[in-house]
């Protein structure tokens, strides 16, 4: 699964300001998790992904955040991400 492809599809919606997709390992295997900021509800983000991506590329968890936590260099701040 190409995570960048999922992020780009999320960003296709003009109401999504930022998007980050990660893979988390759990007891049932790897799980795709998507985080975004913007003025759109989670169910609408999920529907837009379903219309343009195969089922195996739809994140199991999609969460709206006020802003995406980034490090000073601009990459995802993992410590904040998993709290």
mmCIF file with all atom_site columns, C-alpha atoms in Angstrom:
data_model
loop_
_atom_site.group_PDB
_atom_site.id
_atom_site.type_symbol
_atom_site.label_atom_id
_atom_site.label_alt_id
_atom_site.label_comp_id
_atom_site.label_asym_id
_atom_site.label_entity_id
_atom_site.label_seq_id
_atom_site.pdbx_PDB_ins_code
_atom_site.Cartn_x
_atom_site.Cartn_y
_atom_site.Cartn_z
_atom_site.occupancy
_atom_site.B_iso_or_equiv
_atom_site.pdbx_formal_charge
_atom_site.auth_seq_id
_atom_site.auth_comp_id
_atom_site.auth_asym_id
_atom_site.auth_atom_id
_atom_site.pdbx_PDB_model_num
ATOM 1  C CA . UNK A 1 1  ? 0.000   0.000  0.000  1.00 0.00 ? 1  UNK A CA 1
ATOM 2  C CA . UNK A 1 2  ? 1.385   3.388  -0.980 1.00 0.00 ? 2  UNK A CA 1
ATOM 3  C CA . UNK A 1 3  ? 0.687   5.718  1.953  1.00 0.00 ? 3  UNK A CA 1
ATOM 4  C CA . UNK A 1 4  ? 1.482   8.824  -0.084 1.00 0.00 ? 4  UNK A CA 1
ATOM 5  C CA . UNK A 1 5  ? -1.232  7.887  -2.563 1.00 0.00 ? 5  UNK A CA 1
ATOM 6  C CA . UNK A 1 6  ? -3.815  7.828  0.237  1.00 0.00 ? 6  UNK A CA 1
ATOM 7  C CA . UNK A 1 7  ? -2.616  11.191 1.556  1.00 0.00 ? 7  UNK A CA 1
ATOM 8  C CA . UNK A 1 8  ? -2.843  12.712 -1.929 1.00 0.00 ? 8  UNK A CA 1
ATOM 9  C CA . UNK A 1 9  ? -6.382  11.386 -2.354 1.00 0.00 ? 9  UNK A CA 1
ATOM 10 C CA . UNK A 1 10 ? -7.355  12.961 0.980  1.00 0.00 ? 10 UNK A CA 1
ATOM 11 C CA . UNK A 1 11 ? -5.791  16.252 -0.109 1.00 0.00 ? 11 UNK A CA 1
ATOM 12 C CA . UNK A 1 12 ? -7.839  16.194 -3.339 1.00 0.00 ? 12 UNK A CA 1
ATOM 13 C CA . UNK A 1 13 ? -10.699 17.514 -1.226 1.00 0.00 ? 13 UNK A CA 1
ATOM 14 C CA . UNK A 1 14 ? -10.322 21.302 -0.897 1.00 0.00 ? 14 UNK A CA 1
ATOM 15 C CA . UNK A 1 15 ? -11.734 21.145 2.650  1.00 0.00 ? 15 UNK A CA 1
ATOM 16 C CA . UNK A 1 16 ? -8.814  18.979 3.844  1.00 0.00 ? 16 UNK A CA 1
ATOM 17 C CA . UNK A 1 17 ? -5.906  21.233 4.840  1.00 0.00 ? 17 UNK A CA 1
ATOM 18 C CA . UNK A 1 18 ? -3.353  18.601 5.923  1.00 0.00 ? 18 UNK A CA 1
ATOM 19 C CA . UNK A 1 19 ? -3.328  14.794 5.814  1.00 0.00 ? 19 UNK A CA 1
ATOM 20 C CA . UNK A 1 20 ? -1.043  12.136 7.250  1.00 0.00 ? 20 UNK A CA 1
ATOM 21 C CA . UNK A 1 21 ? -1.438  8.362  6.974  1.00 0.00 ? 21 UNK A CA 1
ATOM 22 C CA . UNK A 1 22 ? 0.505   5.955  9.171  1.00 0.00 ? 22 UNK A CA 1
ATOM 23 C CA . UNK A 1 23 ? 0.682   2.207  9.662  1.00 0.00 ? 23 UNK A CA 1
ATOM 24 C CA . UNK A 1 24 ? 0.309   0.896  13.206 1.00 0.00 ? 24 UNK A CA 1
ATOM 25 C CA . UNK A 1 25 ? 1.059   -2.668 14.152 1.00 0.00 ? 25 UNK A CA 1
ATOM 26 C CA . UNK A 1 26 ? -1.506  -4.322 16.365 1.00 0.00 ? 26 UNK A CA 1
ATOM 27 C CA . UNK A 1 27 ? -2.511  -7.763 17.553 1.00 0.00 ? 27 UNK A CA 1
ATOM 28 C CA . UNK A 1 28 ? -4.493  -8.296 14.321 1.00 0.00 ? 28 UNK A CA 1
ATOM 29 C CA . UNK A 1 29 ? -1.734  -7.086 11.999 1.00 0.00 ? 29 UNK A CA 1
ATOM 30 C CA . UNK A 1 30 ? -0.957  -3.742 10.445 1.00 0.00 ? 30 UNK A CA 1
ATOM 31 C CA . UNK A 1 31 ? -3.673  -1.079 10.468 1.00 0.00 ? 31 UNK A CA 1
ATOM 32 C CA . UNK A 1 32 ? -3.851  2.066  8.334  1.00 0.00 ? 32 UNK A CA 1
ATOM 33 C CA . UNK A 1 33 ? -4.624  5.205  10.340 1.00 0.00 ? 33 UNK A CA 1
ATOM 34 C CA . UNK A 1 34 ? -5.345  8.587  8.734  1.00 0.00 ? 34 UNK A CA 1
ATOM 35 C CA . UNK A 1 35 ? -5.257  11.978 10.417 1.00 0.00 ? 35 UNK A CA 1
ATOM 36 C CA . UNK A 1 36 ? -6.303  15.247 8.854  1.00 0.00 ? 36 UNK A CA 1
ATOM 37 C CA . UNK A 1 37 ? -7.149  18.846 9.609  1.00 0.00 ? 37 UNK A CA 1
ATOM 38 C CA . UNK A 1 38 ? -9.789  20.875 7.844  1.00 0.00 ? 38 UNK A CA 1
ATOM 39 C CA . UNK A 1 39 ? -13.445 21.761 7.631  1.00 0.00 ? 39 UNK A CA 1
ATOM 40 C CA . UNK A 1 40 ? -14.910 18.388 6.660  1.00 0.00 ? 40 UNK A CA 1
ATOM 41 C CA . UNK A 1 41 ? -16.406 15.573 8.692  1.00 0.00 ? 41 UNK A CA 1
ATOM 42 C CA . UNK A 1 42 ? -14.797 12.140 8.972  1.00 0.00 ? 42 UNK A CA 1
ATOM 43 C CA . UNK A 1 43 ? -17.635 10.327 7.192  1.00 0.00 ? 43 UNK A CA 1
ATOM 44 C CA . UNK A 1 44 ? -17.249 12.581 4.131  1.00 0.00 ? 44 UNK A CA 1
ATOM 45 C CA . UNK A 1 45 ? -13.483 11.969 4.037  1.00 0.00 ? 45 UNK A CA 1
ATOM 46 C CA . UNK A 1 46 ? -14.113 8.209  4.208  1.00 0.00 ? 46 UNK A CA 1
ATOM 47 C CA . UNK A 1 47 ? -16.689 8.399  1.390  1.00 0.00 ? 47 UNK A CA 1
ATOM 48 C CA . UNK A 1 48 ? -14.347 10.377 -0.853 1.00 0.00 ? 48 UNK A CA 1
ATOM 49 C CA . UNK A 1 49 ? -11.596 7.799  -0.268 1.00 0.00 ? 49 UNK A CA 1
ATOM 50 C CA . UNK A 1 50 ? -13.995 4.951  -1.080 1.00 0.00 ? 50 UNK A CA 1
ATOM 51 C CA . UNK A 1 51 ? -14.856 6.570  -4.391 1.00 0.00 ? 51 UNK A CA 1
ATOM 52 C CA . UNK A 1 52 ? -11.236 6.700  -5.522 1.00 0.00 ? 52 UNK A CA 1
ATOM 53 C CA . UNK A 1 53 ? -9.281  3.930  -3.804 1.00 0.00 ? 53 UNK A CA 1
ATOM 54 C CA . UNK A 1 54 ? -9.543  0.142  -3.532 1.00 0.00 ? 54 UNK A CA 1
ATOM 55 C CA . UNK A 1 55 ? -10.941 -1.205 -0.251 1.00 0.00 ? 55 UNK A CA 1
ATOM 56 C CA . UNK A 1 56 ? -7.550  -2.376 1.066  1.00 0.00 ? 56 UNK A CA 1
ATOM 57 C CA . UNK A 1 57 ? -6.287  1.227  0.886  1.00 0.00 ? 57 UNK A CA 1
ATOM 58 C CA . UNK A 1 58 ? -9.090  2.737  2.988  1.00 0.00 ? 58 UNK A CA 1
ATOM 59 C CA . UNK A 1 59 ? -7.722  3.500  6.477  1.00 0.00 ? 59 UNK A CA 1
ATOM 60 C CA . UNK A 1 60 ? -9.434  1.625  9.310  1.00 0.00 ? 60 UNK A CA 1
ATOM 61 C CA . UNK A 1 61 ? -9.183  4.701  11.512 1.00 0.00 ? 61 UNK A CA 1
ATOM 62 C CA . UNK A 1 62 ? -9.689  8.277  10.330 1.00 0.00 ? 62 UNK A CA 1
ATOM 63 C CA . UNK A 1 63 ? -9.408  11.098 12.847 1.00 0.00 ? 63 UNK A CA 1
ATOM 64 C CA . UNK A 1 64 ? -9.931  14.831 12.488 1.00 0.00 ? 64 UNK A CA 1
ATOM 65 C CA . UNK A 1 65 ? -7.391  16.970 14.371 1.00 0.00 ? 65 UNK A CA 1
ATOM 66 C CA . UNK A 1 66 ? -7.176  20.705 14.956 1.00 0.00 ? 66 UNK A CA 1
ATOM 67 C CA . UNK A 1 67 ? -3.715  20.536 13.386 1.00 0.00 ? 67 UNK A CA 1
ATOM 68 C CA . UNK A 1 68 ? -1.229  17.826 12.461 1.00 0.00 ? 68 UNK A CA 1
ATOM 69 C CA . UNK A 1 69 ? 1.564   17.663 15.097 1.00 0.00 ? 69 UNK A CA 1
ATOM 70 C CA . UNK A 1 70 ? 4.872   18.334 13.327 1.00 0.00 ? 70 UNK A CA 1
ATOM 71 C CA . UNK A 1 71 ? 8.487   18.586 14.448 1.00 0.00 ? 71 UNK A CA 1
ATOM 72 C CA . UNK A 1 72 ? 10.411  21.829 13.792 1.00 0.00 ? 72 UNK A CA 1
ATOM 73 C CA . UNK A 1 73 ? 11.758  20.233 10.587 1.00 0.00 ? 73 UNK A CA 1
ATOM 74 C CA . UNK A 1 74 ? 8.209   19.611 9.338  1.00 0.00 ? 74 UNK A CA 1
ATOM 75 C CA . UNK A 1 75 ? 7.895   15.838 9.749  1.00 0.00 ? 75 UNK A CA 1
ATOM 76 C CA . UNK A 1 76 ? 5.193   14.074 11.783 1.00 0.00 ? 76 UNK A CA 1
ATOM 77 C CA . UNK A 1 77 ? 5.811   14.322 15.523 1.00 0.00 ? 77 UNK A CA 1
ATOM 78 C CA . UNK A 1 78 ? 5.443   10.667 16.509 1.00 0.00 ? 78 UNK A CA 1
ATOM 79 C CA . UNK A 1 79 ? 5.505   11.396 20.266 1.00 0.00 ? 79 UNK A CA 1
ATOM 80 C CA . UNK A 1 80 ? 2.465   13.665 20.003 1.00 0.00 ? 80 UNK A CA 1
ATOM 81 C CA . UNK A 1 81 ? 0.860   11.388 17.439 1.00 0.00 ? 81 UNK A CA 1
ATOM 82 C CA . UNK A 1 82 ? 0.626   8.370  19.749 1.00 0.00 ? 82 UNK A CA 1
ATOM 83 C CA . UNK A 1 83 ? -0.492  10.112 22.941 1.00 0.00 ? 83 UNK A CA 1
#
